[in-house]
Short mmCIF file of C-alpha atoms in Angstrom, two decimals:
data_model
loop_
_atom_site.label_atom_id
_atom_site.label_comp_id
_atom_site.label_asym_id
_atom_site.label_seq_id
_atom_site.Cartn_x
_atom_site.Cartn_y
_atom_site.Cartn_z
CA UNK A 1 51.77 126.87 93.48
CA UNK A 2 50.06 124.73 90.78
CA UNK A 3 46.59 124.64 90.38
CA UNK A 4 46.41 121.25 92.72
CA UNK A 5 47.96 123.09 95.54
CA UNK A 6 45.76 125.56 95.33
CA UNK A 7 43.19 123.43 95.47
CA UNK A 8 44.54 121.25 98.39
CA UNK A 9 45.73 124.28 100.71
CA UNK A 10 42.37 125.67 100.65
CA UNK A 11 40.84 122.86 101.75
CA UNK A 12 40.80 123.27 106.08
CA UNK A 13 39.17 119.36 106.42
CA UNK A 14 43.21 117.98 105.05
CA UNK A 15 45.09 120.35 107.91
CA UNK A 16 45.15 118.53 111.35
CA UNK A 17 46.77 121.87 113.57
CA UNK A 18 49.84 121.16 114.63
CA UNK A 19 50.25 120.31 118.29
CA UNK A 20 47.00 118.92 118.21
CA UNK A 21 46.81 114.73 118.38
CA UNK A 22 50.05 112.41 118.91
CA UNK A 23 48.59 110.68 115.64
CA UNK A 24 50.00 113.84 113.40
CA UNK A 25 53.53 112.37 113.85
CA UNK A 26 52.20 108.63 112.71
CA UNK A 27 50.53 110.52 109.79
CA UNK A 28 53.45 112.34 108.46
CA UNK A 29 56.01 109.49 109.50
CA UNK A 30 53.42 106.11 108.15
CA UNK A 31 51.34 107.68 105.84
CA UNK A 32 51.33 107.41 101.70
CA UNK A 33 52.73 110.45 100.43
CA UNK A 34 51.28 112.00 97.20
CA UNK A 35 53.03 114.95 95.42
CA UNK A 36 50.64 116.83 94.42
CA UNK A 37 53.14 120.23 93.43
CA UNK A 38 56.51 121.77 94.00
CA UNK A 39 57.18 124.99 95.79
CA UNK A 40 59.51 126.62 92.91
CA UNK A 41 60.43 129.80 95.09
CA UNK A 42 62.50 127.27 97.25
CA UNK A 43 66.48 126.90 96.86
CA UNK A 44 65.77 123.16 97.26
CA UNK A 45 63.86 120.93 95.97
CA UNK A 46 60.12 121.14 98.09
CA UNK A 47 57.31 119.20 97.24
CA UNK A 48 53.69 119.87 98.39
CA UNK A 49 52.21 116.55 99.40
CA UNK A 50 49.09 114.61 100.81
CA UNK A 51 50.00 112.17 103.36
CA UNK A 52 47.17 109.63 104.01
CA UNK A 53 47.19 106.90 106.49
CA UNK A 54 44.59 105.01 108.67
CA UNK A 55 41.75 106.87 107.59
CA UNK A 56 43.19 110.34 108.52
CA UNK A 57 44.80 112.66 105.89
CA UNK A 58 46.76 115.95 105.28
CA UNK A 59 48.92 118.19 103.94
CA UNK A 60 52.46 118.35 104.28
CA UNK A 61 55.67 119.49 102.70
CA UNK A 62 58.36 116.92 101.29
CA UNK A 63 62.03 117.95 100.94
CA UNK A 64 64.41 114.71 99.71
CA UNK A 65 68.17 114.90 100.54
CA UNK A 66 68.30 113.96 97.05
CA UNK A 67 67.41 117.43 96.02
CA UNK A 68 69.76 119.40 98.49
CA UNK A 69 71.96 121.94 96.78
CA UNK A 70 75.59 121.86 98.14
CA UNK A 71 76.65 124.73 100.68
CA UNK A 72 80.10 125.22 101.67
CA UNK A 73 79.40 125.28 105.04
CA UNK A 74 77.22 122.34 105.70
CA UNK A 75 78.36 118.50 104.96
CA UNK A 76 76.03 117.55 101.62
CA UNK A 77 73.06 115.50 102.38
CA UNK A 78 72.55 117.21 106.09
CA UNK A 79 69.42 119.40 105.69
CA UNK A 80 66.85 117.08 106.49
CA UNK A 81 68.04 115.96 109.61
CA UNK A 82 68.87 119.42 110.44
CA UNK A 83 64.94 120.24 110.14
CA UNK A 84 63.67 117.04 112.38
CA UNK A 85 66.52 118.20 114.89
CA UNK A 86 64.95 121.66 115.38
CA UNK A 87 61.15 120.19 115.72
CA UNK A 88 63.04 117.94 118.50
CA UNK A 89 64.65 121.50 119.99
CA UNK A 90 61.42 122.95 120.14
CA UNK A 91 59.36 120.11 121.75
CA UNK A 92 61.89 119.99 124.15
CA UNK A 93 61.49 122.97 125.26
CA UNK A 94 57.75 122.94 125.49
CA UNK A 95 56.89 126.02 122.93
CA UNK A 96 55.60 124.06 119.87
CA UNK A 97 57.23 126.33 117.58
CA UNK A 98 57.85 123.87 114.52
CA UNK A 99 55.89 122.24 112.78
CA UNK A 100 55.61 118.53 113.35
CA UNK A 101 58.46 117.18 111.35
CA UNK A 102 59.94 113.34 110.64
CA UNK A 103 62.51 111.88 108.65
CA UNK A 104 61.09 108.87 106.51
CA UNK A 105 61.14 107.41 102.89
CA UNK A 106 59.67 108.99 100.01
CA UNK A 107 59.21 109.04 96.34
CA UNK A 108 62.26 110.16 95.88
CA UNK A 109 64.66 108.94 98.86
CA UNK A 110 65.32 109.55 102.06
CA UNK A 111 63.31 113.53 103.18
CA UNK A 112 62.27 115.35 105.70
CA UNK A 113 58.12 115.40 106.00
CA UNK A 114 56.40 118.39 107.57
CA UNK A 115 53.01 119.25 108.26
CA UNK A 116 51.50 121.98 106.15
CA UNK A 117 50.61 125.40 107.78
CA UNK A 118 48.49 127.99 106.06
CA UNK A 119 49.68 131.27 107.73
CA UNK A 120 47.14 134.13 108.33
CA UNK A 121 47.85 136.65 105.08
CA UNK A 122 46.57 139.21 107.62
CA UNK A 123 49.18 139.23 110.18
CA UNK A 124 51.60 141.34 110.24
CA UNK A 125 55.20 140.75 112.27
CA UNK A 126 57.35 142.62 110.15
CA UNK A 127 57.19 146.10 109.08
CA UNK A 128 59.43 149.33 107.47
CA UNK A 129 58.50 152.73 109.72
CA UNK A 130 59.88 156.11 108.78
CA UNK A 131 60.59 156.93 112.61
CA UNK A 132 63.59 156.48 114.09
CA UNK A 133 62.11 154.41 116.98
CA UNK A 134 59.93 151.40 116.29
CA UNK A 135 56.66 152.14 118.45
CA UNK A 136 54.60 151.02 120.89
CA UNK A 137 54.59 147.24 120.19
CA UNK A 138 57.40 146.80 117.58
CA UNK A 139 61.14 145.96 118.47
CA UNK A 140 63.54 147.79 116.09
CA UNK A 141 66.18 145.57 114.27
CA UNK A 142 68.34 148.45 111.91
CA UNK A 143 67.64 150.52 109.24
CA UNK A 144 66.89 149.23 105.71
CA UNK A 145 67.47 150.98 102.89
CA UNK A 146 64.47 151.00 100.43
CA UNK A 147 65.40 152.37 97.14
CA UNK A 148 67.89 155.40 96.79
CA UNK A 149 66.62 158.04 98.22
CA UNK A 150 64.87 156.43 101.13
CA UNK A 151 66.03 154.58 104.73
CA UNK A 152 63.42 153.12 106.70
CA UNK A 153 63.60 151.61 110.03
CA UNK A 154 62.71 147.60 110.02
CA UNK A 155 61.31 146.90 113.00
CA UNK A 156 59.77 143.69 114.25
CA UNK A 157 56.23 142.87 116.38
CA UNK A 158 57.31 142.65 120.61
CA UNK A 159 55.23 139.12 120.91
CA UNK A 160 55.82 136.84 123.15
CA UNK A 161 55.70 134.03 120.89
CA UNK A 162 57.94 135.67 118.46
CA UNK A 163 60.46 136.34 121.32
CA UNK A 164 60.39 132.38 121.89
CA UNK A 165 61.40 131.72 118.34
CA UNK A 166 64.23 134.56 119.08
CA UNK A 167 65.74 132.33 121.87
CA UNK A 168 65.41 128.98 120.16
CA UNK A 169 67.55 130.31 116.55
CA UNK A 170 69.77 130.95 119.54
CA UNK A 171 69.52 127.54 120.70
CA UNK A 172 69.80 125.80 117.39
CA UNK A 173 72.14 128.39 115.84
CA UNK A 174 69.89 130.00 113.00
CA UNK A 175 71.55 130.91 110.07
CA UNK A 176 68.68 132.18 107.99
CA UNK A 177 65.75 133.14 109.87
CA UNK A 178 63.77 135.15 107.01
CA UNK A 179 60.80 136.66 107.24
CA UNK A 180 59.19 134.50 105.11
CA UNK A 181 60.08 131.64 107.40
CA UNK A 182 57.44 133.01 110.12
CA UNK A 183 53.94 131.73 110.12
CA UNK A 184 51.44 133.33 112.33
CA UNK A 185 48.16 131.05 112.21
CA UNK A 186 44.24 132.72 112.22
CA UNK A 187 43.97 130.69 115.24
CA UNK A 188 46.77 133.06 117.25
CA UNK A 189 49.86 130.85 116.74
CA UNK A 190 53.24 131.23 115.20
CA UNK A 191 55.74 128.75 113.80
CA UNK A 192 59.19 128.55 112.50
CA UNK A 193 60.00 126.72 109.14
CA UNK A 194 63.08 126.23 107.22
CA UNK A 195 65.71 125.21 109.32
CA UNK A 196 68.11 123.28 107.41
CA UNK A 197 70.63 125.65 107.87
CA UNK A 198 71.13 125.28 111.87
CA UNK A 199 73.13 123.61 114.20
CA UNK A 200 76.46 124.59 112.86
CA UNK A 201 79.20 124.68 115.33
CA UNK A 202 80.61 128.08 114.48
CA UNK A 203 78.35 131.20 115.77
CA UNK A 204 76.10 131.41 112.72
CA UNK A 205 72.69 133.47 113.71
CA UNK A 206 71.82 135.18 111.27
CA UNK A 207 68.28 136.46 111.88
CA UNK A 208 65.64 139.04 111.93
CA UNK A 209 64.81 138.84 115.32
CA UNK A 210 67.89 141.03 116.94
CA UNK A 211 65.13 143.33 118.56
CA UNK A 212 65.73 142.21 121.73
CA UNK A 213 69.22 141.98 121.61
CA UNK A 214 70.94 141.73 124.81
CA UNK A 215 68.25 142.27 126.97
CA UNK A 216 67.43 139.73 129.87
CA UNK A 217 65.72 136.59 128.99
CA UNK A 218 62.49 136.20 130.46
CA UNK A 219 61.41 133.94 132.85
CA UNK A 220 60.10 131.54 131.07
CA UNK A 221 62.88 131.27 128.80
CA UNK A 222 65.42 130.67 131.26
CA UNK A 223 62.75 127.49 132.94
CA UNK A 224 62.73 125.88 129.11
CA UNK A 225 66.27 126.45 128.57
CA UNK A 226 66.85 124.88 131.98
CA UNK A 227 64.78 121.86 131.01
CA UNK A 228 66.42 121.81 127.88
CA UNK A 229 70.24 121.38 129.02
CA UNK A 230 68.66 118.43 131.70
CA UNK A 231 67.18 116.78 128.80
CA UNK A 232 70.25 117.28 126.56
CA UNK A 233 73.30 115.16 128.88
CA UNK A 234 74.25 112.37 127.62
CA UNK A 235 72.17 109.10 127.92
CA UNK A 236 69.36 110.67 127.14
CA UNK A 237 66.31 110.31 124.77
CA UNK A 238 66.81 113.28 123.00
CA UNK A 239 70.31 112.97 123.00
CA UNK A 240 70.30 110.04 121.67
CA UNK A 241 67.55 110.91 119.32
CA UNK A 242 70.12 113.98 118.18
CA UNK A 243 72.53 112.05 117.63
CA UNK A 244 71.01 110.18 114.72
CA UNK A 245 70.53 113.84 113.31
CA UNK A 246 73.50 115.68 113.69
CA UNK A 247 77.67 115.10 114.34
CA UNK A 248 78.99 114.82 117.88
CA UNK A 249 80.54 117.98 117.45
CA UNK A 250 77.13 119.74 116.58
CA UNK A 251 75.49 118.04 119.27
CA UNK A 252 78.25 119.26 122.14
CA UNK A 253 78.12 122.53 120.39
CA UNK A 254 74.19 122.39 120.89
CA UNK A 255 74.67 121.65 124.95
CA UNK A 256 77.50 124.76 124.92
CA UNK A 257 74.95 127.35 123.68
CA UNK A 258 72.17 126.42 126.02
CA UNK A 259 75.03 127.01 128.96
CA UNK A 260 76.15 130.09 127.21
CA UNK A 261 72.60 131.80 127.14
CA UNK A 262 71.77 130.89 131.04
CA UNK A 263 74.82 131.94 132.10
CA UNK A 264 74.58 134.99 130.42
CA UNK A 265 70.75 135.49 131.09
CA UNK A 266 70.40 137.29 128.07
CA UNK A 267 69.53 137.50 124.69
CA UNK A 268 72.42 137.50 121.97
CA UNK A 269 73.77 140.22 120.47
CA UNK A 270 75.58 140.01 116.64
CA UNK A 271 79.02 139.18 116.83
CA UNK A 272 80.78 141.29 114.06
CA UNK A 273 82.03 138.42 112.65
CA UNK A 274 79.31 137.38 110.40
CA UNK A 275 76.53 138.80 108.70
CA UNK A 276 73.95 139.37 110.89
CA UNK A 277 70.59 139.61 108.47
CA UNK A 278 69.76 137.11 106.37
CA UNK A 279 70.28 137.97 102.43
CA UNK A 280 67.31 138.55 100.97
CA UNK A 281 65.48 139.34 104.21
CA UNK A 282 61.97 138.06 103.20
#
């Protein structure tokens, strides 16, 4: 970060939380954006930002289309819309696991606009163990090998909320669900970022998360993804919302998961057919 980010991300007073007021989303999607720094560790252009408007202010992160490196697998110009979609996804289902996130005009073009989240450096969700279970707690995803001499077993926290974000990559088809992508808050909360890599309508996941890999959903999973597939036919506002976001192929795929997962009633397990962990894992 520069020395302005610094500055800005330590600065509570500029962070509304997320989920808090309706008024975040007129904030991010109204408000002046300043770029204030770019996030260089990023394979896309990211700018940190302050987005000001009618007397309220924050911090948020920028990412233009314009500066969207070409994948094979994704049509160019697509990653924005891919984020908004999977803010959409999770309100949807009621869990509050993005960030808020809007597509708008910036200084440079057309970009999706998130809020900022400072994650808690003391949480930990992710961990290497030298057992060959993961623990009291922890949900084991493989083994990892650590240098040359040494395999550890990765393992991953057994939280609820983290078990949430397992079922919607499922939903949205998560390609690259790093660690680094997780943000556990001081306040107790967790959120997803970096999803401009979903809603592909090939089986994609590719994810961290495979510690509860075909066991049953819970309960509360199966009511959201319920809710979900009612609010997903045709006609209505979030369809029609997704369909300013993504093809009509990605969209039917989107519906075809959801049915896949309750009739199934259980987590997903990796294919074969395509990498399972994302490359580099953090």
């Amino acid at each position: 970060m520069s020395g302005d980010q610094d500055r800005l991300a330590a600065d509570p007073s500029r962070r509304p939380r997320p989920g808090g007021p309706d008024g975040v989303i007129d904030l991010l999607a109204r408000g002046e954006l300043t770029v204030r720094g770019r996030i260089r560790e990023a394979s896309n252009a990211v700018l940190y930002c302050s987005v000001a408007y009618a007397g309220e202010e924050a911090d948020c992160v920028y990412k233009p289309v314009a500066g969207e490196r070409p994948l094979w697998d994704f049509p160019d110009g697509t990653l924005a819309r891919r984020e908004v979609a999977a803010y959409e996804l999770s309100e949807a289902m009621g869990w509050g696991l993005v960030p808020p996130t809007v597509l708008r005009e910036g200084p440079y073009g057309e970009g999706m606009v998130q809020l900022w989240v400072e994650p808690d450096p003391s949480a930990t969700l992710l961990a290497l163990v030298d057992d060959e279970e993961a623990g009291e707690g922890w949900k084991a995803v493989g083994p990892a090998q650590v240098d040359e001499d040494r395999t550890a077993l990765l393992v991953h926290a057994d939280a609820p909320q983290l078990r949430r974000l397992a079922v919607l990559d499922a939903v949205i088809n998560n390609s690259d669900r790093k660690g680094g992508h997780l943000l556990p808050t001081a306040d107790g909360r967790l959120y997803g970022i970096d999803h401009g890599v979903s809603f592909h309508v090939d089986d994609k996941l590719r994810t961290l998360l495979w510690g509860w890999a075909g066991e049953e959903l819970t309960d509360e999973a199966t009511a959201a993804l319920r809710t979900l597939g009612e609010r997903l036919a045709p006609g209505t506002p979030l369809a029609d919302r997704l369909a300013a976001l993504l093809t009509g192929a990605e969209v039917t795929a989107l519906r075809r998961r959801v049915a896949v997962l309750l009739e199934a009633g259980r987590h997903p397990v990796p294919t074969g057919q395509w990498p399972a962990i994302p490359w580099p894992p953090v």
